Short mmCIF file of C-alpha atoms in Angstrom, two decimals:
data_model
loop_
_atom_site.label_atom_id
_atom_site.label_comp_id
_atom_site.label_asym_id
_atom_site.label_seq_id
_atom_site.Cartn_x
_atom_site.Cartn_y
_atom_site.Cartn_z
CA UNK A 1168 17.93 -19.92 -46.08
CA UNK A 1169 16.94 -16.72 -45.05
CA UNK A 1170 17.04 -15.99 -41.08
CA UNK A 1171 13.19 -16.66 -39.84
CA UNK A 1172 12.87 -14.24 -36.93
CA UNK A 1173 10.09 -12.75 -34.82
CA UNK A 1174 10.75 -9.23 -33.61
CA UNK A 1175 9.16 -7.37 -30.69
CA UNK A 1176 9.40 -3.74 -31.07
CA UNK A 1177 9.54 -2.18 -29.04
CA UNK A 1178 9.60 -3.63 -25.58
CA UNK A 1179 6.83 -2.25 -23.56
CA UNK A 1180 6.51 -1.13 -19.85
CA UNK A 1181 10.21 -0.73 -19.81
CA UNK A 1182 12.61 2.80 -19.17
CA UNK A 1183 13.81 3.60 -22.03
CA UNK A 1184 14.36 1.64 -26.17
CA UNK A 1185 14.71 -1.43 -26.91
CA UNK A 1186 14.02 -4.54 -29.24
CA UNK A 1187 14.09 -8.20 -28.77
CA UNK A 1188 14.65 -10.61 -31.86
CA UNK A 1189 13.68 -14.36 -31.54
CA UNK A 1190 15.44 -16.25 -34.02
CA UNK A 1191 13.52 -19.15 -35.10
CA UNK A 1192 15.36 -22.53 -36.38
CA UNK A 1193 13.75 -24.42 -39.05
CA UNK A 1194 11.63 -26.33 -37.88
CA UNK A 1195 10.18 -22.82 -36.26
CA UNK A 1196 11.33 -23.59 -32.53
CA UNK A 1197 13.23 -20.80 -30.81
CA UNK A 1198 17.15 -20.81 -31.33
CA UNK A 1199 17.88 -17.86 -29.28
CA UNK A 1200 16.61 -14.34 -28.49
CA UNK A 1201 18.74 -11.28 -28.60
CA UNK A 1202 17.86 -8.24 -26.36
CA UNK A 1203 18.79 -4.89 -28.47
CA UNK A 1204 19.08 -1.30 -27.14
CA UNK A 1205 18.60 0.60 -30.11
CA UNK A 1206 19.45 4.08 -29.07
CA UNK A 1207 22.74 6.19 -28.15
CA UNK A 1208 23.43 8.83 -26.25
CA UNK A 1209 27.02 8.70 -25.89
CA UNK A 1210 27.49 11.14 -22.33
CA UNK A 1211 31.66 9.54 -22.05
CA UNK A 1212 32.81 10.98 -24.96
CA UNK A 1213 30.73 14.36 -24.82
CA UNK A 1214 31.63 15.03 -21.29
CA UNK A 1215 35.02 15.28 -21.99
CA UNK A 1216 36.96 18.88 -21.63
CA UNK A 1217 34.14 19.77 -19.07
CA UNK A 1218 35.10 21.19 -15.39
CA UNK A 1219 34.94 18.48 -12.99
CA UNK A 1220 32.32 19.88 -10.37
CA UNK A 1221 29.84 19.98 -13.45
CA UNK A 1222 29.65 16.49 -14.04
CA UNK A 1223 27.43 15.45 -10.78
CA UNK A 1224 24.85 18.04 -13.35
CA UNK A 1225 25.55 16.78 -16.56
CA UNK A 1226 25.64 13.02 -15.76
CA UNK A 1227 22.67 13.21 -14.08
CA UNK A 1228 20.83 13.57 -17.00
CA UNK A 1229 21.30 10.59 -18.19
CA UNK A 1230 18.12 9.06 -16.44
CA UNK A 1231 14.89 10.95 -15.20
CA UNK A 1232 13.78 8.38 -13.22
CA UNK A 1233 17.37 7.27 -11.33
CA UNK A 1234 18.60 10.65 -11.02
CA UNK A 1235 20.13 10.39 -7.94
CA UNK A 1236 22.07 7.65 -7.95
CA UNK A 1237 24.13 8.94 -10.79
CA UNK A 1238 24.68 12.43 -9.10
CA UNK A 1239 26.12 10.51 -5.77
CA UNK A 1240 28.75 8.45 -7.80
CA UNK A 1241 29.69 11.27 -9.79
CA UNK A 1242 30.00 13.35 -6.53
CA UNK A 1243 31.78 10.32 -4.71
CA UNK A 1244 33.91 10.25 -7.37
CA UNK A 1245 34.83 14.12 -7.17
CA UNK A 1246 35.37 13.45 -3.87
CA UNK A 1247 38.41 11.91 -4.90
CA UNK A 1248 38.96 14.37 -7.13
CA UNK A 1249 39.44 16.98 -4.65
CA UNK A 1250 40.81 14.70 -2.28
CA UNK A 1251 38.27 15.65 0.69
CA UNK A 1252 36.20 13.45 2.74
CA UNK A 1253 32.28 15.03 2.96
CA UNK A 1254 31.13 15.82 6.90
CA UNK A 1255 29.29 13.02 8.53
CA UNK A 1256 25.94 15.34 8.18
CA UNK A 1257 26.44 16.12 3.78
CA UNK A 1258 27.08 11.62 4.33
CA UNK A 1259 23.99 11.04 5.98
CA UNK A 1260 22.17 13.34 4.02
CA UNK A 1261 23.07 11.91 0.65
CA UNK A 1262 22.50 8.27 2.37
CA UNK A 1263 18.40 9.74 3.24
CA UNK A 1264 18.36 11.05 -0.28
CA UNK A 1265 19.03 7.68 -2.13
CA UNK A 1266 16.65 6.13 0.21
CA UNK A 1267 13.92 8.84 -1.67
CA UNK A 1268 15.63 7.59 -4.72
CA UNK A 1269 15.41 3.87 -4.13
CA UNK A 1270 11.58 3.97 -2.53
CA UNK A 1271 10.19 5.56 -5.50
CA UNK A 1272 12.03 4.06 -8.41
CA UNK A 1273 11.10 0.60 -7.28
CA UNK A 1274 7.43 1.56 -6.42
CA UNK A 1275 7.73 2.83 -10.10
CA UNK A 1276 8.81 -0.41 -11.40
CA UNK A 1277 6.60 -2.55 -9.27
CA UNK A 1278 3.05 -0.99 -9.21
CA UNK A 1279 3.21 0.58 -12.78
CA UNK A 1280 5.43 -1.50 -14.89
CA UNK A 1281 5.17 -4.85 -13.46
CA UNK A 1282 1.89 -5.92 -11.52
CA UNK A 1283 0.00 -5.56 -14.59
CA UNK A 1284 0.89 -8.54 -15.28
CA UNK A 1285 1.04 -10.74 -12.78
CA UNK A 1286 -2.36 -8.75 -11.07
CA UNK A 1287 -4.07 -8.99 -14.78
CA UNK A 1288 -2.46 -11.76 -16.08
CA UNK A 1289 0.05 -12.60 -18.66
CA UNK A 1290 -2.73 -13.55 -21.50
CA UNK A 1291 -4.65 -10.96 -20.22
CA UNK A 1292 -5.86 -7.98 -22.72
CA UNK A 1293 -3.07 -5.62 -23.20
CA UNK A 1294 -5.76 -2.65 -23.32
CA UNK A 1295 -6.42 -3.47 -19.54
CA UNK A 1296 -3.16 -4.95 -19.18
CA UNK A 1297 -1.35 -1.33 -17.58
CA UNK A 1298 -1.81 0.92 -14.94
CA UNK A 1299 -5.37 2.21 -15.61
CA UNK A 1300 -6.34 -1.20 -15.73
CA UNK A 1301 -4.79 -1.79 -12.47
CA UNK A 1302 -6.61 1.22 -11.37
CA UNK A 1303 -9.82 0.00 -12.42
CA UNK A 1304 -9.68 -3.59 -10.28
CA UNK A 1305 -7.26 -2.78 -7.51
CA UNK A 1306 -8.05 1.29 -6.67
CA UNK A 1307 -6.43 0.82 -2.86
CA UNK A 1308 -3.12 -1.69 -4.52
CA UNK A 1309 -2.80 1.48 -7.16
CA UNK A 1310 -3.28 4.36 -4.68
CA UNK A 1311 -0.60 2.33 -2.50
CA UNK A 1312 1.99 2.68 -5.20
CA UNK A 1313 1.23 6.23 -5.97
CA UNK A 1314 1.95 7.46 -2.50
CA UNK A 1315 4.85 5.24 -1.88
CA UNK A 1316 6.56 6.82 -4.87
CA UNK A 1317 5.38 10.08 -3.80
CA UNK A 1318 6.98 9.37 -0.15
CA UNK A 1319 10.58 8.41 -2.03
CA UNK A 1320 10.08 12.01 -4.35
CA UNK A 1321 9.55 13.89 -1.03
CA UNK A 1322 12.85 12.76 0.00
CA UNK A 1323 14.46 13.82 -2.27
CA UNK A 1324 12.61 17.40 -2.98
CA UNK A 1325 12.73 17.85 0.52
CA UNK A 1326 16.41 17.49 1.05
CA UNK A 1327 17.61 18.94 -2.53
CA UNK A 1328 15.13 21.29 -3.53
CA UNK A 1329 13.38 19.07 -6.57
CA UNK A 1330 12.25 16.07 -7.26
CA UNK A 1331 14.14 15.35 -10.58
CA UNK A 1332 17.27 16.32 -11.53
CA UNK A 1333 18.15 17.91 -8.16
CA UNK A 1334 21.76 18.63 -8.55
CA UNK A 1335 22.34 21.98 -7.76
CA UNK A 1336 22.49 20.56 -4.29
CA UNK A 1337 24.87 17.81 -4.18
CA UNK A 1338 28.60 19.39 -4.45
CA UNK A 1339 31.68 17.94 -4.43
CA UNK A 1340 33.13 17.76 -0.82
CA UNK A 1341 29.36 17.81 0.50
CA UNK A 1342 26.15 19.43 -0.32
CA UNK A 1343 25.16 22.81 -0.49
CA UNK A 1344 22.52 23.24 2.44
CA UNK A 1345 21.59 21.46 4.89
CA UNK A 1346 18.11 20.12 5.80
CA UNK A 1347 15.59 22.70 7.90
CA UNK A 1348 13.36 21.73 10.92
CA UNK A 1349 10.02 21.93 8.76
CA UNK A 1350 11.31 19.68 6.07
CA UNK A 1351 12.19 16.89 8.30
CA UNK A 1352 9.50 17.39 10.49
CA UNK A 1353 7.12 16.63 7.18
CA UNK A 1354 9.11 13.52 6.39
CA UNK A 1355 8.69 12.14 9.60
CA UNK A 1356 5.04 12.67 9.66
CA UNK A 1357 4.50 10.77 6.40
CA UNK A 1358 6.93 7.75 7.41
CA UNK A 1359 3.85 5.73 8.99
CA UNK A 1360 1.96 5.74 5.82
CA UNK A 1361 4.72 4.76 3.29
CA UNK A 1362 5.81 1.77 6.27
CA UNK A 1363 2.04 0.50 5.67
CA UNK A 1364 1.65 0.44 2.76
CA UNK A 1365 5.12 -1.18 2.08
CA UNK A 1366 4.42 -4.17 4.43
CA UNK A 1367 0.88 -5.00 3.12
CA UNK A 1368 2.57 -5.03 -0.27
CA UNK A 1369 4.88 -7.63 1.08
CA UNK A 1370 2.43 -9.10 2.44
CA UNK A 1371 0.02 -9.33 -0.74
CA UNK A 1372 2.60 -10.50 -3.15
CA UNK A 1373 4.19 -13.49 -0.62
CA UNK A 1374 0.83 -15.06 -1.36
CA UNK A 1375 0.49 -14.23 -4.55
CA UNK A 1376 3.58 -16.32 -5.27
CA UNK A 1377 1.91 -20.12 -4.73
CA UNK A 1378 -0.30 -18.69 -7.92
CA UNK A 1379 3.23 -18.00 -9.82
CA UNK A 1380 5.10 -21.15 -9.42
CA UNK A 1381 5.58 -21.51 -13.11
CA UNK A 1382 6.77 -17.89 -13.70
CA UNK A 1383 9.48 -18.57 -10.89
CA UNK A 1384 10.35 -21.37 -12.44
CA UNK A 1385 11.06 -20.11 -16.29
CA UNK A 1386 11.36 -16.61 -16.46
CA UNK A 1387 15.65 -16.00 -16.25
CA UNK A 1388 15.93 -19.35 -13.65
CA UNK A 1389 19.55 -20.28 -14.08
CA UNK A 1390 22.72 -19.76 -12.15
CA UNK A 1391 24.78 -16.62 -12.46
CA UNK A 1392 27.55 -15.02 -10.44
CA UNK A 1393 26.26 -12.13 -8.31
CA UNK A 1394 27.67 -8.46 -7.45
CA UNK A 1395 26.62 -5.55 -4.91
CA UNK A 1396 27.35 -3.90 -2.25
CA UNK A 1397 28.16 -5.14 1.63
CA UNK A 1398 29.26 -3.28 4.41
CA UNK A 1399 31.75 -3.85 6.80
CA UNK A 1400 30.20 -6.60 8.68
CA UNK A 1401 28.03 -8.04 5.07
CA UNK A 1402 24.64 -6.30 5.53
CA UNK A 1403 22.88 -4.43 2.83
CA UNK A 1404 24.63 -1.45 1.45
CA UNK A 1405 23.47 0.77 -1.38
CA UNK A 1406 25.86 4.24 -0.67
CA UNK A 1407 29.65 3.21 -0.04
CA UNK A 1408 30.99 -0.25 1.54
CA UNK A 1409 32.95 -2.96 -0.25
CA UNK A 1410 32.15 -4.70 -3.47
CA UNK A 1411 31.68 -8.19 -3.38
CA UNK A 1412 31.10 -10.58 -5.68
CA UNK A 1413 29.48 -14.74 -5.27
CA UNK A 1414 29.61 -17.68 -7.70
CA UNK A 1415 26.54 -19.83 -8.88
CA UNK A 1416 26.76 -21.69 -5.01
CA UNK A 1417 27.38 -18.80 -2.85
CA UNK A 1418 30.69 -18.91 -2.50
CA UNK A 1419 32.63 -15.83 -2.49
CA UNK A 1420 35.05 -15.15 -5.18
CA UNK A 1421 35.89 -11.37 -5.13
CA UNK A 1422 35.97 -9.37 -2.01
CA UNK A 1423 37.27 -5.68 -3.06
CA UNK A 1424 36.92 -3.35 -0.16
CA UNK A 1425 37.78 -0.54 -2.30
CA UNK A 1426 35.31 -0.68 -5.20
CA UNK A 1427 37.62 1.72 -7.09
CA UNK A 1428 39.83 -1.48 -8.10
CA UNK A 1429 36.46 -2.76 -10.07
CA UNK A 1430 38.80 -3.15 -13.16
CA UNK A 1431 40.83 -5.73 -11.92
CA UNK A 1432 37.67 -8.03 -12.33
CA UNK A 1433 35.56 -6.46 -14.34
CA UNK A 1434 35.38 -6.64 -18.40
CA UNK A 1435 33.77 -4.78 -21.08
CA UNK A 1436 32.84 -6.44 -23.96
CA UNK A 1437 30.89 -4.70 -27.16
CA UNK A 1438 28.54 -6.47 -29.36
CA UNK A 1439 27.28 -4.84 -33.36
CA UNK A 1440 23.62 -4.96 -32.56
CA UNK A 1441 23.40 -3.26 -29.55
CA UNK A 1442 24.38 0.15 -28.09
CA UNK A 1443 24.89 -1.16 -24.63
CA UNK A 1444 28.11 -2.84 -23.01
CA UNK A 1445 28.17 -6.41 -22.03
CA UNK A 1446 30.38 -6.05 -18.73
CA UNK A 1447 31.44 -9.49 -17.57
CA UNK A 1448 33.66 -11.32 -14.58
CA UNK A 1449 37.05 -11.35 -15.59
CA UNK A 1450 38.00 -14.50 -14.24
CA UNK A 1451 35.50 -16.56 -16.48
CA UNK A 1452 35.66 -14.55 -19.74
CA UNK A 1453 33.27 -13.15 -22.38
CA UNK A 1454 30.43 -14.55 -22.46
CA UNK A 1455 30.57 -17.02 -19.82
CA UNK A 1456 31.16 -14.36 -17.02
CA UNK A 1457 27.88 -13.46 -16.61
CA UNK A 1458 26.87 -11.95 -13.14
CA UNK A 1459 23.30 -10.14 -12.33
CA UNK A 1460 23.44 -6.59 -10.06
CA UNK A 1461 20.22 -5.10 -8.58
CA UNK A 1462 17.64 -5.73 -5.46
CA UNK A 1463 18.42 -9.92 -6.46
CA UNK A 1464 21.79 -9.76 -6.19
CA UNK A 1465 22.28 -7.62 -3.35
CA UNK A 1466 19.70 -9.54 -1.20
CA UNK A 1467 21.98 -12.30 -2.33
CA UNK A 1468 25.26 -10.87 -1.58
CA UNK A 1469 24.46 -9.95 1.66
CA UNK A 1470 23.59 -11.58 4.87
CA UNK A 1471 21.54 -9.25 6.78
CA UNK A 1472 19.57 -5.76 6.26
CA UNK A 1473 20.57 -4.39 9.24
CA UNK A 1474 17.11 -2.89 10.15
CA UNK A 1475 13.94 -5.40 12.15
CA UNK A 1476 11.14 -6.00 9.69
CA UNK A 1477 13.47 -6.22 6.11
CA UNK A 1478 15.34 -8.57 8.05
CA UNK A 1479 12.23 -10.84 8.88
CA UNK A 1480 11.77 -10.42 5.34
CA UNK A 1481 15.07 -11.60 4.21
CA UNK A 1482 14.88 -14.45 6.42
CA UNK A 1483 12.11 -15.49 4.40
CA UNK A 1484 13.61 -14.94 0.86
CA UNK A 1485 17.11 -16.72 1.85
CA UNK A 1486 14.82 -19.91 2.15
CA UNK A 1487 14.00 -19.54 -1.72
CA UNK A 1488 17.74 -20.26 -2.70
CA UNK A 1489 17.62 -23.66 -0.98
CA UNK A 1490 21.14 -23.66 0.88
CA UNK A 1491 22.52 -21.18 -2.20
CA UNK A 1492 21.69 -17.81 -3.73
CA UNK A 1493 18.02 -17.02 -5.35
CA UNK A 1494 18.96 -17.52 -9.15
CA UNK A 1495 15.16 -16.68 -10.53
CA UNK A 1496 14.97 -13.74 -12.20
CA UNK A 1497 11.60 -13.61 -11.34
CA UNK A 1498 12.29 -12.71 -7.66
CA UNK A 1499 13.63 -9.05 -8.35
CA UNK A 1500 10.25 -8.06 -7.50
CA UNK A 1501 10.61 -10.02 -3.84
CA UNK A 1502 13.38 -8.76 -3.50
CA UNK A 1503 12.27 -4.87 -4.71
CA UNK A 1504 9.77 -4.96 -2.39
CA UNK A 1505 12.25 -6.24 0.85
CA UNK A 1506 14.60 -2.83 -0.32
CA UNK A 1507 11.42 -0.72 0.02
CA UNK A 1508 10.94 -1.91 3.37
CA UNK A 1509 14.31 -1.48 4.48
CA UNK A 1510 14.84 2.14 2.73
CA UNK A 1511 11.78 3.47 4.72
CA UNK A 1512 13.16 1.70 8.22
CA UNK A 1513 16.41 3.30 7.11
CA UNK A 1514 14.66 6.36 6.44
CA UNK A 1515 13.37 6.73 9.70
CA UNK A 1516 16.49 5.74 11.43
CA UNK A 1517 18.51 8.90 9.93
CA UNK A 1518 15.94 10.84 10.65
CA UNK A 1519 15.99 10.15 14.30
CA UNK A 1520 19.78 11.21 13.96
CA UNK A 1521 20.64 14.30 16.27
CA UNK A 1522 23.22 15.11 13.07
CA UNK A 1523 20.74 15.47 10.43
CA UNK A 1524 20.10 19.10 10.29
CA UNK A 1525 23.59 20.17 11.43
CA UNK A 1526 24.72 22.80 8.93
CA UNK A 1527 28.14 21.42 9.03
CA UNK A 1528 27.96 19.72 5.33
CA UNK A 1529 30.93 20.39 3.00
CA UNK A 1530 34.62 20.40 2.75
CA UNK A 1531 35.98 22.67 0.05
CA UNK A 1532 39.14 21.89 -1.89
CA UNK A 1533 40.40 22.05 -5.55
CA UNK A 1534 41.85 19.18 -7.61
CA UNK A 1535 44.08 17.11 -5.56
CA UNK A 1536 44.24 13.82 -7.64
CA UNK A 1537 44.49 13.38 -11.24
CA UNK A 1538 41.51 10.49 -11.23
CA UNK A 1539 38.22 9.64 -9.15
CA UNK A 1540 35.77 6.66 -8.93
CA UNK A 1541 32.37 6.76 -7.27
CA UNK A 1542 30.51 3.37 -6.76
CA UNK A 1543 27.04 3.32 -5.38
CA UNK A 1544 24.09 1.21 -5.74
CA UNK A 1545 21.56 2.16 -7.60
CA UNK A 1546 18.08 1.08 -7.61
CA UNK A 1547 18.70 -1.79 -10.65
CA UNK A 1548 22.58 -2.44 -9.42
CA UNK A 1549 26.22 -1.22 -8.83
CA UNK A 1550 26.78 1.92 -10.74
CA UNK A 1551 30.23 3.04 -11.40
CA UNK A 1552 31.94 6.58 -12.59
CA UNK A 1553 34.96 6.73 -13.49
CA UNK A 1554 36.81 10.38 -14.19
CA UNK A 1555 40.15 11.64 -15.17
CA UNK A 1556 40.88 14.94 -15.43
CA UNK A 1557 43.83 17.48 -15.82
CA UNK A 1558 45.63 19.86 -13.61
CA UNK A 1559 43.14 22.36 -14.26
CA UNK A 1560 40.04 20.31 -13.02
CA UNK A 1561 38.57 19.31 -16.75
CA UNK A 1562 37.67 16.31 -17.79
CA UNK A 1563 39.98 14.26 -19.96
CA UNK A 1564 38.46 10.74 -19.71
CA UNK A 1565 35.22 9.06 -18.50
CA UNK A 1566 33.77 5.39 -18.08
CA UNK A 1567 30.47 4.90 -16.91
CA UNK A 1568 29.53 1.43 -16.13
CA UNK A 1569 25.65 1.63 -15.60
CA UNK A 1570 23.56 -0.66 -13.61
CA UNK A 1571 21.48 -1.80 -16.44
CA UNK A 1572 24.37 -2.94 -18.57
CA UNK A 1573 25.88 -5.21 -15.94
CA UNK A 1574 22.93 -7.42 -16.34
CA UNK A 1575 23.17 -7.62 -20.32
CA UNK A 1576 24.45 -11.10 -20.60
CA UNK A 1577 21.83 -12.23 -17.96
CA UNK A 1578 18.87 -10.20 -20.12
CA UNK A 1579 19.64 -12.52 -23.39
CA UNK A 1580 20.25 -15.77 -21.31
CA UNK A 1581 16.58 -14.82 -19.85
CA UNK A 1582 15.00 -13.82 -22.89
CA UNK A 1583 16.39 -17.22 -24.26
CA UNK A 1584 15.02 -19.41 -21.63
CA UNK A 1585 11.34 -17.74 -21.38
CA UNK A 1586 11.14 -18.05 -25.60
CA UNK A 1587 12.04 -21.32 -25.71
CA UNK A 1588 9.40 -22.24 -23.21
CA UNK A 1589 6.76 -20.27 -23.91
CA UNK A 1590 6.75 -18.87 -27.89
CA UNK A 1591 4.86 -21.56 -30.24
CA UNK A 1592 5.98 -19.75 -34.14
CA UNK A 1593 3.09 -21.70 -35.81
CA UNK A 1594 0.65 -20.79 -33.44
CA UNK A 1595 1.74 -16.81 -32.01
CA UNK A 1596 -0.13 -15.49 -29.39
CA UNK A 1597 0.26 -11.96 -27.68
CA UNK A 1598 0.52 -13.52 -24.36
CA UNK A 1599 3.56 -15.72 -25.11
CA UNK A 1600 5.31 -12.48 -26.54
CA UNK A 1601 4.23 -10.82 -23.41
CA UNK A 1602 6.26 -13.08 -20.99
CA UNK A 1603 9.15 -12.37 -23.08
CA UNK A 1604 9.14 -8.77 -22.15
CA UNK A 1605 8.06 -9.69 -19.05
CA UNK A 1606 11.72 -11.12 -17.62
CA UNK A 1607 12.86 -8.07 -19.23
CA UNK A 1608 10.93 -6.07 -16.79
CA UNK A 1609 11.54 -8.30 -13.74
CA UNK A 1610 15.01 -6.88 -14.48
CA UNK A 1611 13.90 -3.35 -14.88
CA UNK A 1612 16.38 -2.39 -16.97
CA UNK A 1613 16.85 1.95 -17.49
CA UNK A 1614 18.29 1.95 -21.39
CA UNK A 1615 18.29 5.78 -21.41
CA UNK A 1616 21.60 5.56 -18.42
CA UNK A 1617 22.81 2.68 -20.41
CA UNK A 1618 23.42 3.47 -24.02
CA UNK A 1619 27.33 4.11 -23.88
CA UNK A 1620 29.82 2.33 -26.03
CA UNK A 1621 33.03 1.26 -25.43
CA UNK A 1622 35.52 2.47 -28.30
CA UNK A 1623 34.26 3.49 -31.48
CA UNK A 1624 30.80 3.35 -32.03
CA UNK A 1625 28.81 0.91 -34.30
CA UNK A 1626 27.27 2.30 -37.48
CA UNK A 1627 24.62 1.33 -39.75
CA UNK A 1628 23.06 3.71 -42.30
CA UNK A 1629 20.57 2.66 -45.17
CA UNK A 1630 19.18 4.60 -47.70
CA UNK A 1631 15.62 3.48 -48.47
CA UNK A 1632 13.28 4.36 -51.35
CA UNK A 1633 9.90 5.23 -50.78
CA UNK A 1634 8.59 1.69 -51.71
CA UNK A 1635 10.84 -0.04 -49.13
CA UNK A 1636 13.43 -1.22 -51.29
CA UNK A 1637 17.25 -0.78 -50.19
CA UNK A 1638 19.03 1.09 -51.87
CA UNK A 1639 22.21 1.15 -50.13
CA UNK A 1640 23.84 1.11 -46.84
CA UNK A 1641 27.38 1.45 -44.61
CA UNK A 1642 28.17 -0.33 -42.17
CA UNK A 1643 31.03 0.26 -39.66
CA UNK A 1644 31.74 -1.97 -36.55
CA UNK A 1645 33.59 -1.45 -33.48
#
């Protein structure tokens, strides 16, 4: 019998391409549900024989809306390539600028891509089920979002010169100018506002969440390993630190202070129908070695903030995971909102700091060392880039483990879990399709950072006539 399937295509209210196939049994019930990113972009292999001070540029451009996270690891990973150590200033600088990054990427995903939903409702009409409908019955919850993301881009612009695809100003060994009196003088002034506006957020969705007990409940509930992030003494760390990683209770099972080593226990696993990587814990194997990364898993790896009200906040959330981590997928947009408050408090504390706007911001040096590896968190997890190059400074070899794809195990497991409960075959309604991309969104997943492949890529070409029929096709796998 033929497969019986139900395809949603694409997935809406997402960054970037994707599909998700429910295969049907049957008796019509859901089997399983396969989450497919059906585009490739392929910046490892064209990257290659490039100078290695262009790649903080080139890599970048893998993502208009995460920008910035992928020009810090590739600069913390030329860093290593030149063998220099940035001044404390170019440090603190690039820390302020992925706050910018952070604030208005998860503003992004929350106010825009998300609260439609649970603001509107799941069965609600999709034509009012988006921003402009959230416009229309919350004005003040939409204008909220608007500015906060507008607070994050001014971070950014104000430090690097643009809002997107600043990279002329992050170098290797530093940064290229420091920040001016005016500039930081305007951030501060517009710190109040975006602090607002991020605690009545908070505020609003904590008691939203007695209304979404069933959501919490079904959408991607179920226990995973974790990985992010800590510093030194295990607060919340999104720029350098050590990489740890907790099991399904808690526990601790990998504690790598230098996140360069992340090969020793993590995998990379390719699968036909997608064009993103299935990373996975070592220790457990493929598939079994799933782990999440993002604003969940770092809330969960951690235990403390570091600044007052995100650790109120956090206080509150550990309660959720009843003696053990917070396994519902569902609570990535708690835990988006507790970053946001502790990226503005952050914000505010380096820009109190009498080294700021020192001009002292970059070490200069050649290459040094034949490899480097830059780890930060970005906003949707650990991001990872991984360079080799040759005496001359160009670019022989290059990994990038993206955010997104560490959570590509977890996505079908989720995707699963809310099909089985929700999707009737005999009786399809938008709204049970709609909570299907909905955990998908939780997640926020960027596809355009994270179609790479590892080895050779997958191909499948078809020839079809003009009345549908196939005519013939090739096929070749990994």
């Amino acid at each position: 019998m033929a497969d019986k399937k139900i395809l949603i295509s694409p997935v809406t209210r997402i960054e970037g391409h994707a599909q998700i196939t429910i295969h049907l049994n049957d008796d019509d019930t859901v089997k399983e549900a396969n989450f497919k990113v059906t585009d490739f972009r392929g910046f490892e292999k064209f990257t290659e024989n490039r100078p290695f001070y262009e790649m903080p540029s080139i890599t970048s451009r893998a993502c208009g809306i995460c920008p910035v996270s992928h020009l810090l690891a590739s600069a913390k990973a030329c860093d290593q390539i030149v063998g220099v150590n940035p001044p404390k200033t170019a440090i603190k600088l690039r820390r302020l600028m992925h706050m910018g990054q952070l604030i208005q990427s998860h503003a992004l995903n929350f106010f825009h891509l998300s609260s439609p939903d649970f603001l509107m409702g799941f069965d609600s009409n999709p034509l009012q089920r988006n921003i402009f409908g959230l416009i229309d019955k919350e004005p003040e919850l939409a204008m909220r979002g608007i500015r906060l993301r507008k607070f994050g881009q001014d971070i950014i612009e104000k430090i690097a010169g643009k809002k997107i695809h600043s990279s002329e100003w992050v170098q290797p060994g530093g940064a290229k100018w420091p920040l001016t009196q005016e500039r930081a003088d305007y951030l501060r002034a517009n710190l109040p506002e975006a602090l607002d506006a991020a605690q009545k957020t908070l505020d609003m969705y904590k008691q939203m969440l007695d209304g979404l007990q069933e959501e919490v409940a079904n959408f991607g509930s179920f226990p995973t390993y974790y990985m992010g992030l800590v510093t030194p003494d295990d607060g919340l760390e999104h720029y350098d630190g050590k990489l740890r990683i907790i099991d399904p209770t808690g526990a601790t099972v990998v504690e790598c202070v230098d996140p360069a080593k992340y090969q020793d226990f993590i995998g990379e696993a390719v699968e036909p129908w997608s064009y993103m990587k299935f990373p996975y814990f070592k220790n457990v194997g493929y598939p079994s070695g799933a782990y999440r990364v993002g604003p969940l898993a770092r809330l969960n790896v951690a235990s403390h903030c570091g600044t007052p009200l995100a650790d109120e906040a956090l206080k509150d959330f550990k309660k959720l995971g009843k003696n053990g981590p917070v396994q519902s997928t569902f609570h990535y947009h708690y835990a988006r909102l507790i970053e946001v408050l502790f990226c503005i408090e952050t914000s505010k504390r380096l820009l109190s700091d009498p080294d700021i706007q020192s001009e002292n911001i970059r070490s200069k040096a050649f290459v040094n060392n034949p490899e480097g590896i830059g780890v930060t968190e970005a906003p949707r997890g650990t991001l990872i880039h991984h360079y080799k190059v040759d005496p001359q400074g160009m670019i022989t070899w290059n990994n990038m483990v993206i955010a997104t794809e560490h959570n590509n195990i977890a996505y079908n497991m989720a995707i699963t879990q809310v099909a089985k409960k929700y999707v009737k075959a005999r009786e399809l309604q938008e709204g049970m399709l709609n909570r299907v991309e909905a955990v998908i969104r939780a997640f926020d997943p960027c596809l355009s950072c994270a179609t790479h492949a590892l080895g050779s890529m997958p191909l499948d070409i078809q020839l079809v006539a003009s009345n549908g029929t196939l005519l013939d096709r090739k096929i070749r796998q990994h």
